[in-house]
Short mmCIF file of C-alpha atoms in Angstrom, two decimals:
data_model
loop_
_atom_site.label_atom_id
_atom_site.label_comp_id
_atom_site.label_asym_id
_atom_site.label_seq_id
_atom_site.Cartn_x
_atom_site.Cartn_y
_atom_site.Cartn_z
CA MET A 1 0.00 0.00 0.00
CA ALA A 2 2.59 2.54 1.13
CA THR A 3 5.03 1.57 -1.64
CA ARG A 4 2.46 1.99 -4.40
CA SER A 5 1.31 5.30 -2.97
CA GLU A 6 4.87 6.54 -2.53
CA SER A 7 5.53 6.10 -6.26
CA ILE A 8 2.50 8.28 -7.05
CA LEU A 9 3.64 10.92 -4.56
CA ALA A 10 7.23 10.82 -5.77
CA ALA A 11 6.10 11.44 -9.36
CA ALA A 12 4.00 14.38 -8.19
CA ARG A 13 6.91 15.86 -6.24
CA LYS A 14 9.17 15.49 -9.27
CA ARG A 15 6.65 17.50 -11.31
CA GLY A 16 6.57 20.19 -8.62
CA GLN A 17 2.91 19.59 -7.71
CA ARG A 18 1.30 20.66 -4.46
CA THR A 19 -1.89 18.73 -5.21
CA LEU A 20 -2.63 15.42 -6.87
CA SER A 21 -5.17 15.05 -9.64
CA GLU A 22 -8.48 13.41 -8.73
CA TYR A 23 -7.34 10.27 -10.55
CA ASP A 24 -4.07 10.01 -8.63
CA SER A 25 -5.76 10.93 -5.35
CA LYS A 26 -8.21 8.06 -5.77
CA ARG A 27 -5.43 5.67 -6.77
CA ILE A 28 -3.93 6.25 -3.33
CA LEU A 29 -7.30 5.70 -1.64
CA ALA A 30 -7.87 2.50 -3.59
CA ALA A 31 -4.43 1.22 -2.59
CA TYR A 32 -5.60 1.37 1.03
CA GLY A 33 -8.89 -0.40 0.34
CA ILE A 34 -11.20 2.61 0.18
CA PRO A 35 -13.99 2.02 -2.39
CA VAL A 36 -13.72 4.42 -5.33
CA SER A 37 -15.76 4.85 -8.48
CA ARG A 38 -14.79 2.91 -11.59
CA GLU A 39 -13.10 5.28 -14.00
CA VAL A 40 -10.70 5.57 -16.91
CA LEU A 41 -8.26 8.40 -17.64
CA VAL A 42 -8.44 9.55 -21.29
CA THR A 43 -7.04 12.29 -23.49
CA THR A 44 -9.11 11.99 -26.68
CA GLN A 45 -12.76 11.72 -27.60
CA ALA A 46 -12.16 8.27 -29.10
CA GLU A 47 -10.63 7.07 -25.83
CA ALA A 48 -13.59 8.55 -23.94
CA LYS A 49 -16.08 6.62 -26.07
CA ALA A 50 -14.15 3.38 -25.58
CA ALA A 51 -13.98 3.97 -21.82
CA ALA A 52 -17.72 4.66 -21.58
CA ALA A 53 -18.51 1.53 -23.55
CA LYS A 54 -16.38 -0.48 -21.12
CA ILE A 55 -17.85 1.12 -17.98
CA GLY A 56 -21.42 1.28 -19.25
CA TYR A 57 -23.74 4.27 -19.56
CA PRO A 58 -24.64 6.57 -17.88
CA VAL A 59 -21.23 8.07 -17.14
CA VAL A 60 -19.67 11.24 -15.78
CA LEU A 61 -17.02 13.22 -17.66
CA LYS A 62 -14.56 15.46 -15.81
CA ALA A 63 -11.49 17.47 -16.54
CA CYS A 64 -8.68 15.82 -14.57
CA SER A 65 -5.56 17.76 -13.72
CA ALA A 66 -3.56 18.57 -10.61
CA ASP A 67 -4.26 22.24 -11.43
CA GLU A 68 -8.05 21.86 -11.56
CA ALA A 69 -9.24 21.40 -7.97
CA HIS A 70 -12.46 23.41 -8.53
CA LYS A 71 -13.97 21.58 -11.48
CA THR A 72 -17.62 22.21 -10.59
CA GLU A 73 -17.22 25.98 -10.27
CA LYS A 74 -15.51 26.10 -13.67
CA GLY A 75 -18.11 23.95 -15.41
CA LEU A 76 -15.63 21.15 -16.07
CA ILE A 77 -17.94 18.29 -15.04
CA ALA A 78 -20.78 16.73 -17.03
CA VAL A 79 -22.97 14.17 -15.26
CA ASN A 80 -25.51 11.52 -16.18
CA LEU A 81 -24.35 11.18 -19.79
CA ALA A 82 -26.65 8.42 -21.03
CA SER A 83 -25.50 7.99 -24.64
CA GLN A 84 -22.47 8.24 -26.89
CA LYS A 85 -23.81 11.47 -28.41
CA ALA A 86 -24.24 13.02 -24.97
CA LEU A 87 -20.66 12.02 -24.17
CA THR A 88 -19.15 13.41 -27.37
CA ASP A 89 -21.08 16.68 -27.00
CA ALA A 90 -19.94 16.99 -23.39
CA PHE A 91 -16.33 16.22 -24.34
CA ALA A 92 -16.34 19.03 -26.90
CA THR A 93 -17.85 21.43 -24.37
CA LEU A 94 -15.33 20.59 -21.67
CA VAL A 95 -12.41 20.95 -24.07
CA GLU A 96 -13.67 24.41 -25.03
CA ARG A 97 -14.19 25.46 -21.40
CA ALA A 98 -10.81 24.13 -20.31
CA GLY A 99 -9.13 26.36 -22.90
CA LYS A 100 -6.24 25.96 -25.26
CA ASP A 101 -3.65 26.10 -22.47
CA TYR A 102 -5.15 23.13 -20.63
CA ASP A 103 -2.70 20.23 -20.72
CA GLY A 104 -4.51 17.80 -18.44
CA ALA A 105 -6.56 14.72 -19.20
CA TYR A 106 -10.21 13.77 -18.77
CA LEU A 107 -11.86 11.24 -16.52
CA VAL A 108 -14.69 8.99 -17.67
CA GLN A 109 -16.38 7.74 -14.52
CA GLU A 110 -19.31 5.52 -13.70
CA MET A 111 -22.43 7.41 -12.62
CA VAL A 112 -22.84 6.56 -8.94
CA SER A 113 -26.35 7.29 -7.70
CA GLY A 114 -27.60 7.52 -4.14
CA ALA A 115 -29.60 9.89 -1.95
CA ARG A 116 -27.04 9.99 0.88
CA GLU A 117 -23.69 11.78 0.67
CA ILE A 118 -20.97 11.76 3.33
CA MET A 119 -17.38 12.94 3.54
CA ILE A 120 -14.08 11.84 5.02
CA GLY A 121 -11.12 14.14 5.35
CA MET A 122 -7.72 14.56 6.97
CA HIS A 123 -5.86 17.67 8.10
CA ARG A 124 -2.33 17.56 9.47
CA ASP A 125 -2.15 19.83 12.50
CA PRO A 126 1.37 21.09 13.34
CA SER A 127 0.83 20.32 17.03
CA PHE A 128 -1.42 17.25 17.12
CA GLY A 129 -0.55 15.54 13.85
CA PRO A 130 -3.07 14.04 11.41
CA SER A 131 -6.72 14.53 12.33
CA VAL A 132 -9.38 12.51 10.52
CA ALA A 133 -12.77 14.14 9.81
CA PHE A 134 -16.16 12.57 9.14
CA GLY A 135 -19.50 14.20 8.39
CA LEU A 136 -22.22 14.99 5.92
CA GLY A 137 -20.96 15.40 2.37
CA GLY A 138 -21.79 17.27 -0.81
CA ILE A 139 -23.20 20.76 -0.43
CA PHE A 140 -24.11 20.06 3.20
CA THR A 141 -20.45 19.94 4.31
CA GLU A 142 -20.13 23.74 4.35
CA ILE A 143 -23.79 24.58 4.98
CA LEU A 144 -24.42 22.41 8.06
CA GLN A 145 -20.83 21.80 9.20
CA ASP A 146 -21.88 18.53 10.80
CA VAL A 147 -18.38 17.09 11.21
CA VAL A 148 -16.46 15.23 13.93
CA PHE A 149 -12.69 14.72 14.29
CA ARG A 150 -10.29 12.13 15.73
CA ILE A 151 -6.51 12.05 15.87
CA ALA A 152 -4.91 9.18 13.89
CA PRO A 153 -4.38 6.31 14.25
CA LEU A 154 -8.00 5.20 14.47
CA ARG A 155 -9.28 1.91 15.81
CA LYS A 156 -12.60 0.46 14.75
CA ARG A 157 -14.13 1.70 17.99
CA ASP A 158 -12.99 5.24 17.17
CA ALA A 159 -14.49 5.00 13.69
CA ARG A 160 -17.83 3.78 15.08
CA ASP A 161 -17.82 6.62 17.63
CA MET A 162 -17.30 9.10 14.79
CA MET A 163 -20.30 7.73 12.92
CA ARG A 164 -22.45 8.14 16.02
CA GLY A 165 -20.95 11.55 16.74
CA ILE A 166 -22.48 13.59 13.93
CA ARG A 167 -25.85 15.22 14.59
CA ALA A 168 -27.31 13.58 11.50
CA HIS A 169 -26.09 10.07 12.45
CA LYS A 170 -29.53 8.61 11.72
CA ILE A 171 -28.83 9.12 8.01
CA LEU A 172 -26.49 6.12 8.28
CA GLY A 173 -29.30 3.86 9.46
CA PRO A 174 -32.28 2.45 7.58
CA VAL A 175 -34.28 5.48 6.49
CA ARG A 176 -37.00 6.13 3.90
CA GLY A 177 -36.72 2.64 2.48
CA MET A 178 -32.92 2.82 2.19
CA PRO A 179 -30.80 0.17 3.92
CA LYS A 180 -28.40 0.80 6.78
CA VAL A 181 -25.01 1.96 5.54
CA ASP A 182 -22.37 -0.78 5.68
CA GLN A 183 -20.49 0.36 8.78
CA ASP A 184 -17.65 -2.12 8.27
CA ILE A 185 -16.79 -0.50 4.92
CA LEU A 186 -17.11 2.97 6.42
CA SER A 187 -14.99 2.07 9.46
CA THR A 188 -12.30 0.63 7.20
CA ALA A 189 -12.30 3.81 5.11
CA LEU A 190 -11.95 6.06 8.16
CA MET A 191 -9.10 3.98 9.58
CA ALA A 192 -7.44 3.86 6.16
CA VAL A 193 -7.40 7.64 5.81
CA GLY A 194 -5.64 7.88 9.16
CA GLN A 195 -3.14 5.23 8.07
CA ILE A 196 -2.42 7.04 4.80
CA ALA A 197 -1.55 10.14 6.81
CA LEU A 198 0.73 8.17 9.15
CA ASP A 199 2.47 6.39 6.29
CA HIS A 200 3.00 9.59 4.27
CA PRO A 201 3.95 12.60 6.42
CA ASP A 202 4.27 14.72 3.26
CA ILE A 203 0.48 14.60 2.77
CA ALA A 204 -1.01 17.71 4.37
CA GLU A 205 -4.69 17.18 3.58
CA ILE A 206 -7.09 14.60 2.18
CA ASP A 207 -10.59 15.52 1.06
CA ILE A 208 -12.97 12.74 0.00
CA ASN A 209 -16.22 14.49 -0.82
CA PRO A 210 -18.61 13.12 -1.57
CA LEU A 211 -18.79 9.46 -0.79
CA ILE A 212 -22.15 8.57 -2.27
CA VAL A 213 -23.96 5.72 -0.55
CA ARG A 214 -25.10 3.38 -3.32
CA GLY A 215 -27.49 0.93 -1.73
CA ASP A 216 -25.68 0.31 1.56
CA LYS A 217 -22.12 0.88 0.29
CA PRO A 218 -20.25 4.22 0.31
CA VAL A 219 -18.25 4.96 -2.85
CA ALA A 220 -15.76 7.83 -3.18
CA VAL A 221 -16.65 9.76 -6.34
CA ASP A 222 -14.30 12.71 -5.83
CA ALA A 223 -11.08 13.17 -3.88
CA LEU A 224 -8.19 15.56 -3.44
CA VAL A 225 -4.79 14.97 -1.85
CA VAL A 226 -2.73 18.05 -0.91
CA LEU A 227 0.99 17.82 -0.21
CA THR A 228 2.95 19.70 2.43
CA GLU A 229 5.11 22.63 1.44
CA ALA A 230 8.15 20.48 2.16
CA ALA A 231 7.20 18.42 -0.92
CA ASP A 232 8.04 21.32 -3.24
#
């Protein structure tokens, strides 16, 4: 796990990056057993069509670059693309919006659907070390600020306490015909984020938002890893 992640981080440091692309961020998460969306990195429209055919429609198309951390605000995401024509139209639109100086790639991603969104994060405090965060995800992260924190490393008991610690903890249970969220998967993900931080002291922040709960299983559909200044 650490060795595979270190190679990704080393390549980023060599390129002078302070952030990883979404694709590379999720490669690190996946190496530690955190469920991530199925996706393929592409550079051309033909590659995008082949990737979508492999994944299966509907898909999501995103610009994917270490320099594009605010894709939504810049209109560089197209969701719920249900056909090849929708994909090719979206690809052309994103290329135009990204501009002629854009040198990144594009991500073709499975469309993960679910009514519940949660987040997991990590911030490295200069005094206390890596602190793992858990709370409501999506637009509710900033609006409601329903988040709890624990210092890494986390045990399963700590992870379960975090789940019970948010005000909206009932969202993780059976509600409105939806099944209870798989707490073993969620516990593993919380502990894994803490372990990533312990294994890689040059990671300053991790933001996994949102994890969409598909059925009873949380899936990370977006992620960002930020490096410390020492990585420059």
